[in-house]
mmCIF file of C-alpha atoms in Angstrom:
data_model
loop_
_atom_site.group_PDB
_atom_site.id
_atom_site.type_symbol
_atom_site.label_atom_id
_atom_site.label_comp_id
_atom_site.label_asym_id
_atom_site.label_seq_id
_atom_site.Cartn_x
_atom_site.Cartn_y
_atom_site.Cartn_z
ATOM 1 C CA UNK A 48 193.065 142.579 90.167
ATOM 2 C CA UNK A 49 196.611 141.264 90.230
ATOM 3 C CA UNK A 50 197.269 137.688 88.570
ATOM 4 C CA UNK A 51 200.389 135.773 89.678
ATOM 5 C CA UNK A 52 201.897 133.422 87.005
ATOM 6 C CA UNK A 53 203.908 130.284 88.202
ATOM 7 C CA UNK A 54 206.082 129.527 85.490
ATOM 8 C CA UNK A 55 207.824 126.376 86.716
ATOM 9 C CA UNK A 56 207.176 122.762 85.620
ATOM 10 C CA UNK A 57 204.953 122.108 88.753
ATOM 11 C CA UNK A 58 201.339 121.471 89.078
ATOM 12 C CA UNK A 59 199.258 123.602 91.830
ATOM 13 C CA UNK A 60 199.510 121.737 95.008
ATOM 14 C CA UNK A 61 201.883 118.950 93.081
ATOM 15 C CA UNK A 62 198.636 117.385 91.828
ATOM 16 C CA UNK A 63 196.693 117.752 88.710
ATOM 17 C CA UNK A 64 193.067 116.147 89.053
ATOM 18 C CA UNK A 65 192.773 116.370 85.089
ATOM 19 C CA UNK A 66 195.356 116.120 82.552
ATOM 20 C CA UNK A 67 194.983 117.282 79.127
ATOM 21 C CA UNK A 68 197.012 116.643 75.656
ATOM 22 C CA UNK A 69 196.489 118.411 72.651
ATOM 23 C CA UNK A 70 196.026 115.957 69.584
ATOM 24 C CA UNK A 71 195.944 118.304 66.935
ATOM 25 C CA UNK A 72 193.090 119.461 64.362
ATOM 26 C CA UNK A 73 191.172 121.150 67.142
ATOM 27 C CA UNK A 74 190.732 118.087 69.618
ATOM 28 C CA UNK A 75 192.074 117.436 72.968
ATOM 29 C CA UNK A 76 191.954 114.295 75.301
ATOM 30 C CA UNK A 77 191.668 114.900 79.007
ATOM 31 C CA UNK A 78 192.009 112.172 81.541
ATOM 32 C CA UNK A 79 190.755 111.950 84.951
ATOM 33 C CA UNK A 80 194.012 110.990 86.836
ATOM 34 C CA UNK A 81 192.566 109.182 89.582
ATOM 35 C CA UNK A 82 190.060 106.904 87.571
ATOM 36 C CA UNK A 83 191.916 106.938 84.152
ATOM 37 C CA UNK A 84 188.786 107.954 82.561
ATOM 38 C CA UNK A 85 189.594 109.815 79.392
ATOM 39 C CA UNK A 86 187.259 112.280 77.239
ATOM 40 C CA UNK A 87 187.781 113.592 74.012
ATOM 41 C CA UNK A 88 186.881 117.283 73.423
ATOM 42 C CA UNK A 89 186.357 118.210 69.738
ATOM 43 C CA UNK A 90 186.248 121.932 68.513
ATOM 44 C CA UNK A 91 185.245 120.631 64.993
ATOM 45 C CA UNK A 92 181.566 119.909 66.198
ATOM 46 C CA UNK A 93 181.934 116.293 65.913
ATOM 47 C CA UNK A 94 181.757 115.663 69.743
ATOM 48 C CA UNK A 95 181.930 117.268 73.144
ATOM 49 C CA UNK A 96 183.267 120.968 72.815
ATOM 50 C CA UNK A 97 184.348 122.798 75.733
ATOM 51 C CA UNK A 98 181.163 124.835 76.075
ATOM 52 C CA UNK A 99 179.041 121.237 75.923
ATOM 53 C CA UNK A 100 181.309 120.342 78.779
ATOM 54 C CA UNK A 101 180.412 123.268 80.832
ATOM 55 C CA UNK A 102 176.593 122.642 80.058
ATOM 56 C CA UNK A 103 177.172 119.045 81.065
ATOM 57 C CA UNK A 104 178.920 119.918 84.132
ATOM 58 C CA UNK A 105 176.265 122.061 85.187
ATOM 59 C CA UNK A 106 173.602 119.381 84.547
ATOM 60 C CA UNK A 107 175.377 116.637 86.210
ATOM 61 C CA UNK A 108 176.239 118.937 89.433
ATOM 62 C CA UNK A 109 172.621 119.931 89.803
ATOM 63 C CA UNK A 110 171.749 116.525 89.502
ATOM 64 C CA UNK A 111 174.231 115.218 91.917
ATOM 65 C CA UNK A 112 173.244 117.937 94.917
ATOM 66 C CA UNK A 113 169.644 116.617 94.365
ATOM 67 C CA UNK A 114 170.547 112.976 94.701
ATOM 68 C CA UNK A 115 172.959 113.843 97.705
ATOM 69 C CA UNK A 116 169.819 115.495 99.139
ATOM 70 C CA UNK A 117 167.487 112.889 98.074
ATOM 71 C CA UNK A 118 169.453 109.995 99.440
ATOM 72 C CA UNK A 119 169.794 111.668 102.958
ATOM 73 C CA UNK A 120 166.165 112.153 103.129
ATOM 74 C CA UNK A 121 164.912 108.878 101.512
ATOM 75 C CA UNK A 122 163.376 110.297 98.506
ATOM 76 C CA UNK A 123 163.487 108.015 95.264
ATOM 77 C CA UNK A 124 164.883 109.991 92.078
ATOM 78 C CA UNK A 125 165.109 106.993 90.090
ATOM 79 C CA UNK A 126 164.090 107.852 86.265
ATOM 80 C CA UNK A 127 164.972 111.587 86.686
ATOM 81 C CA UNK A 128 166.357 113.142 83.675
ATOM 82 C CA UNK A 129 167.705 116.511 82.618
ATOM 83 C CA UNK A 130 168.139 118.444 79.551
ATOM 84 C CA UNK A 131 170.438 121.436 79.351
ATOM 85 C CA UNK A 132 170.682 123.950 76.418
ATOM 86 C CA UNK A 133 172.963 126.898 76.077
ATOM 87 C CA UNK A 134 172.959 130.023 74.164
ATOM 88 C CA UNK A 135 176.000 132.002 73.295
ATOM 89 C CA UNK A 136 176.598 135.659 73.856
ATOM 90 C CA UNK A 137 178.850 138.254 72.081
ATOM 91 C CA UNK A 138 181.289 140.964 73.068
ATOM 92 C CA UNK A 139 183.057 139.016 74.697
ATOM 93 C CA UNK A 140 182.074 135.648 73.577
ATOM 94 C CA UNK A 141 180.905 133.634 76.237
ATOM 95 C CA UNK A 142 177.719 131.443 77.190
ATOM 96 C CA UNK A 143 175.004 133.847 77.847
ATOM 97 C CA UNK A 144 172.331 131.795 78.997
ATOM 98 C CA UNK A 145 171.528 128.129 79.951
ATOM 99 C CA UNK A 146 167.936 126.554 79.662
ATOM 100 C CA UNK A 147 167.525 123.576 82.032
ATOM 101 C CA UNK A 148 164.721 121.251 82.171
ATOM 102 C CA UNK A 149 164.613 118.692 85.015
ATOM 103 C CA UNK A 150 162.028 115.983 84.387
ATOM 104 C CA UNK A 151 161.043 113.592 87.383
ATOM 105 C CA UNK A 152 159.161 110.234 87.178
ATOM 106 C CA UNK A 153 158.021 109.858 90.899
ATOM 107 C CA UNK A 154 155.620 111.765 92.665
ATOM 108 C CA UNK A 155 156.534 114.268 95.549
ATOM 109 C CA UNK A 156 154.969 116.110 98.167
ATOM 110 C CA UNK A 157 155.338 120.105 98.420
ATOM 111 C CA UNK A 158 158.182 119.735 101.184
ATOM 112 C CA UNK A 159 160.233 117.261 98.946
ATOM 113 C CA UNK A 160 159.763 119.547 95.596
ATOM 114 C CA UNK A 161 160.930 122.733 97.824
ATOM 115 C CA UNK A 162 163.997 120.406 99.069
ATOM 116 C CA UNK A 163 165.003 119.358 95.540
ATOM 117 C CA UNK A 164 164.726 122.781 94.135
ATOM 118 C CA UNK A 165 166.988 124.192 96.877
ATOM 119 C CA UNK A 166 169.274 121.405 96.369
ATOM 120 C CA UNK A 167 169.770 122.210 92.747
ATOM 121 C CA UNK A 168 170.498 125.711 93.671
ATOM 122 C CA UNK A 169 173.590 124.639 96.004
ATOM 123 C CA UNK A 170 175.418 123.320 92.621
ATOM 124 C CA UNK A 171 178.987 124.704 93.029
ATOM 125 C CA UNK A 172 179.148 124.633 89.053
ATOM 126 C CA UNK A 173 175.811 127.140 89.198
ATOM 127 C CA UNK A 174 177.368 129.280 91.786
ATOM 128 C CA UNK A 175 180.787 129.486 89.963
ATOM 129 C CA UNK A 176 179.316 130.877 86.742
ATOM 130 C CA UNK A 177 179.475 134.625 86.187
ATOM 131 C CA UNK A 178 176.180 136.505 87.132
ATOM 132 C CA UNK A 179 175.963 137.691 83.522
ATOM 133 C CA UNK A 180 175.280 134.066 82.603
ATOM 134 C CA UNK A 181 171.380 133.622 83.005
ATOM 135 C CA UNK A 182 170.473 130.188 84.161
ATOM 136 C CA UNK A 183 166.569 129.158 83.756
ATOM 137 C CA UNK A 184 165.633 126.018 85.430
ATOM 138 C CA UNK A 185 162.137 124.355 85.101
ATOM 139 C CA UNK A 186 161.368 121.360 87.057
ATOM 140 C CA UNK A 187 158.787 119.108 85.924
ATOM 141 C CA UNK A 188 157.162 117.221 88.605
ATOM 142 C CA UNK A 189 154.872 114.217 88.260
ATOM 143 C CA UNK A 190 151.340 115.448 89.596
#
């Protein structure tokens, strides 16, 4: 594998979607440049860590993919919630496993359940994660 480093003061494609600044004491602040929304990332366990943000990104992406599909098919997802737990692995240090539980508050037929399960699997964050990272998903549908 060849990695080419660009050591100029330019951003890729001359546009940074997210900008970050190190604040010291293992803390950073990141800004979504289009909206101006800021988040703080804390390496001291007092807030979201980079690993927590990865878990949140995976959960948010899965929910978004289900929502896009549901809205296009007239399926109501109001009240849906998600819990994402992560387990670290060693050698090398990384996320080894995600356990995800999706809870639905509405009733769906078998076709809609399958549609929602397939939509969750299209999440680009999920597809980006290494195959060394196990992703377990449980979907709790209302009977």
